[in-house]
Amino acid sequence: MRAVTPFLMFQGEAAPALALYLTLPGARLLHRQDTPDGRVQLAELELSGQRVRVTDSPVPHAFTFTPSTSLFLDCDSREEFDRVCGTLGAGGQYLMPPDDYGFSTRFAWLNDPHGVSWQVNLPA
């Protein structure tokens, strides 16, 4: 195997999700191919060195994201932590709001407005 890459499948929300994720520190778009009707056929971005693939499903399905699978982000500073939580949490839902839970300096677990689950950590 060459790599394991997280793959996020949306139903029409891939473009706004990509726009949100590209505002995160260390994020950059590597590739994007759209369908003729403007949906994301396939995109790949890099989040602090981790490649993530994104698509809009051409087939409707009855499932979506679940918090049991999440993207875990380690931040370098309190300011970065606050910015990331503010960016991803706006319009989303906190499962564990930002706090000191004893296992790190600061931690939050949230679903962004597109349903993707993120664990944001500020290590000790």
mmCIF file of C-alpha atoms in Angstrom:
data_model
loop_
_atom_site.group_PDB
_atom_site.id
_atom_site.type_symbol
_atom_site.label_atom_id
_atom_site.label_comp_id
_atom_site.label_asym_id
_atom_site.label_seq_id
_atom_site.Cartn_x
_atom_site.Cartn_y
_atom_site.Cartn_z
ATOM 1 C CA MET A 1 0.000 0.000 0.000
ATOM 2 C CA ARG A 2 1.145 3.522 -0.749
ATOM 3 C CA ALA A 3 -1.166 5.535 1.503
ATOM 4 C CA VAL A 4 -4.355 5.594 3.522
ATOM 5 C CA THR A 5 -6.393 8.697 2.735
ATOM 6 C CA PRO A 6 -9.573 9.850 4.504
ATOM 7 C CA PHE A 7 -12.405 10.165 1.968
ATOM 8 C CA LEU A 8 -15.380 12.439 2.707
ATOM 9 C CA MET A 9 -18.532 11.839 0.661
ATOM 10 C CA PHE A 10 -21.098 14.618 0.650
ATOM 11 C CA GLN A 11 -24.490 14.986 -1.010
ATOM 12 C CA GLY A 12 -24.192 18.390 -2.667
ATOM 13 C CA GLU A 13 -22.209 20.113 0.107
ATOM 14 C CA ALA A 14 -18.657 19.283 -0.950
ATOM 15 C CA ALA A 15 -17.934 22.744 -2.421
ATOM 16 C CA PRO A 16 -18.895 24.740 0.705
ATOM 17 C CA ALA A 17 -17.156 22.141 2.893
ATOM 18 C CA LEU A 18 -13.959 22.528 0.843
ATOM 19 C CA ALA A 19 -14.198 26.314 1.127
ATOM 20 C CA LEU A 20 -14.455 25.977 4.916
ATOM 21 C CA TYR A 21 -11.586 23.496 5.246
ATOM 22 C CA LEU A 22 -9.287 25.614 3.080
ATOM 23 C CA THR A 23 -9.498 28.397 5.703
ATOM 24 C CA LEU A 24 -7.766 26.154 8.262
ATOM 25 C CA PRO A 25 -4.060 26.680 9.038
ATOM 26 C CA GLY A 26 -1.846 24.575 6.798
ATOM 27 C CA ALA A 27 -4.637 23.766 4.301
ATOM 28 C CA ARG A 28 -4.198 23.794 0.543
ATOM 29 C CA LEU A 29 -6.113 22.477 -2.434
ATOM 30 C CA LEU A 30 -4.180 19.879 -4.426
ATOM 31 C CA HIS A 31 -6.758 19.002 -7.082
ATOM 32 C CA ARG A 32 -10.399 19.649 -7.898
ATOM 33 C CA GLN A 33 -12.526 18.307 -10.703
ATOM 34 C CA ASP A 34 -16.169 19.373 -10.969
ATOM 35 C CA THR A 35 -19.069 17.783 -12.819
ATOM 36 C CA PRO A 36 -20.751 19.742 -15.642
ATOM 37 C CA ASP A 37 -23.516 20.762 -13.208
ATOM 38 C CA GLY A 38 -20.979 22.228 -10.735
ATOM 39 C CA ARG A 39 -20.802 19.481 -8.122
ATOM 40 C CA VAL A 40 -17.433 18.277 -6.852
ATOM 41 C CA GLN A 41 -16.607 15.075 -8.705
ATOM 42 C CA LEU A 42 -13.314 14.656 -6.850
ATOM 43 C CA ALA A 43 -11.089 16.992 -4.903
ATOM 44 C CA GLU A 44 -8.034 16.458 -2.787
ATOM 45 C CA LEU A 45 -6.790 18.843 -0.155
ATOM 46 C CA GLU A 46 -3.941 18.760 2.296
ATOM 47 C CA LEU A 47 -4.498 19.580 5.956
ATOM 48 C CA SER A 48 -1.141 20.018 7.699
ATOM 49 C CA GLY A 49 0.416 17.278 5.577
ATOM 50 C CA GLN A 50 -2.573 14.877 5.644
ATOM 51 C CA ARG A 51 -4.284 14.362 2.316
ATOM 52 C CA VAL A 52 -8.088 14.220 2.381
ATOM 53 C CA ARG A 53 -10.292 13.378 -0.600
ATOM 54 C CA VAL A 54 -13.724 14.942 -1.037
ATOM 55 C CA THR A 55 -16.615 14.186 -3.395
ATOM 56 C CA ASP A 56 -20.305 14.819 -3.940
ATOM 57 C CA SER A 57 -22.032 11.478 -4.310
ATOM 58 C CA PRO A 58 -23.785 11.137 -7.664
ATOM 59 C CA VAL A 59 -26.104 8.582 -6.043
ATOM 60 C CA PRO A 60 -28.448 9.597 -3.191
ATOM 61 C CA HIS A 61 -27.951 7.555 -0.048
ATOM 62 C CA ALA A 62 -29.589 7.304 3.354
ATOM 63 C CA PHE A 63 -26.412 7.650 5.429
ATOM 64 C CA THR A 64 -24.149 10.513 6.377
ATOM 65 C CA PHE A 65 -21.206 11.138 8.671
ATOM 66 C CA THR A 66 -21.003 9.828 12.222
ATOM 67 C CA PRO A 67 -18.894 11.156 15.127
ATOM 68 C CA SER A 68 -17.418 7.690 15.619
ATOM 69 C CA THR A 69 -15.083 8.596 12.753
ATOM 70 C CA SER A 70 -13.455 11.997 13.051
ATOM 71 C CA LEU A 71 -10.487 14.055 11.928
ATOM 72 C CA PHE A 72 -8.124 14.775 14.835
ATOM 73 C CA LEU A 73 -6.256 18.094 14.755
ATOM 74 C CA ASP A 74 -3.359 18.990 17.063
ATOM 75 C CA CYS A 75 -2.932 22.762 17.318
ATOM 76 C CA ASP A 76 0.305 24.623 18.070
ATOM 77 C CA SER A 77 -1.120 27.457 20.203
ATOM 78 C CA ARG A 78 -4.200 28.583 22.098
ATOM 79 C CA GLU A 79 -4.851 31.196 19.406
ATOM 80 C CA GLU A 80 -4.778 28.537 16.689
ATOM 81 C CA PHE A 81 -7.024 26.271 18.766
ATOM 82 C CA ASP A 82 -9.566 29.072 19.256
ATOM 83 C CA ARG A 83 -9.476 29.988 15.556
ATOM 84 C CA VAL A 84 -9.954 26.385 14.394
ATOM 85 C CA CYS A 85 -12.814 25.789 16.841
ATOM 86 C CA GLY A 86 -14.433 29.068 15.811
ATOM 87 C CA THR A 87 -14.100 28.248 12.117
ATOM 88 C CA LEU A 88 -15.334 24.653 12.259
ATOM 89 C CA GLY A 89 -17.857 25.208 15.044
ATOM 90 C CA ALA A 90 -19.697 28.127 13.413
ATOM 91 C CA GLY A 91 -22.994 26.649 12.300
ATOM 92 C CA GLY A 92 -22.020 23.237 13.634
ATOM 93 C CA GLN A 93 -22.608 21.422 16.906
ATOM 94 C CA TYR A 94 -20.254 20.793 19.811
ATOM 95 C CA LEU A 95 -20.188 17.264 21.172
ATOM 96 C CA MET A 96 -17.615 18.329 23.784
ATOM 97 C CA PRO A 97 -17.225 22.124 24.018
ATOM 98 C CA PRO A 98 -13.718 23.623 24.338
ATOM 99 C CA ASP A 99 -12.401 22.914 27.826
ATOM 100 C CA ASP A 100 -9.624 21.307 29.854
ATOM 101 C CA TYR A 101 -10.737 17.693 30.223
ATOM 102 C CA GLY A 102 -7.529 16.647 31.962
ATOM 103 C CA PHE A 103 -5.890 14.789 29.081
ATOM 104 C CA SER A 104 -4.627 17.884 27.249
ATOM 105 C CA THR A 105 -4.395 21.632 27.759
ATOM 106 C CA ARG A 106 -7.535 22.259 25.708
ATOM 107 C CA PHE A 107 -9.827 19.963 23.736
ATOM 108 C CA ALA A 108 -13.063 20.160 21.736
ATOM 109 C CA TRP A 109 -15.067 17.656 19.704
ATOM 110 C CA LEU A 110 -17.519 19.027 17.196
ATOM 111 C CA ASN A 111 -19.501 18.389 14.047
ATOM 112 C CA ASP A 112 -18.941 21.109 11.462
ATOM 113 C CA PRO A 113 -21.928 22.578 9.561
ATOM 114 C CA HIS A 114 -21.542 19.840 6.925
ATOM 115 C CA GLY A 115 -21.701 16.968 9.442
ATOM 116 C CA VAL A 116 -17.999 16.042 9.527
ATOM 117 C CA SER A 117 -16.728 15.323 13.037
ATOM 118 C CA TRP A 118 -13.488 16.957 14.273
ATOM 119 C CA GLN A 119 -11.468 16.541 17.459
ATOM 120 C CA VAL A 120 -9.433 19.680 18.086
ATOM 121 C CA ASN A 121 -6.611 19.350 20.588
ATOM 122 C CA LEU A 122 -4.038 21.614 22.210
ATOM 123 C CA PRO A 123 -1.447 19.215 23.643
ATOM 124 C CA ALA A 124 0.179 19.921 26.972
#
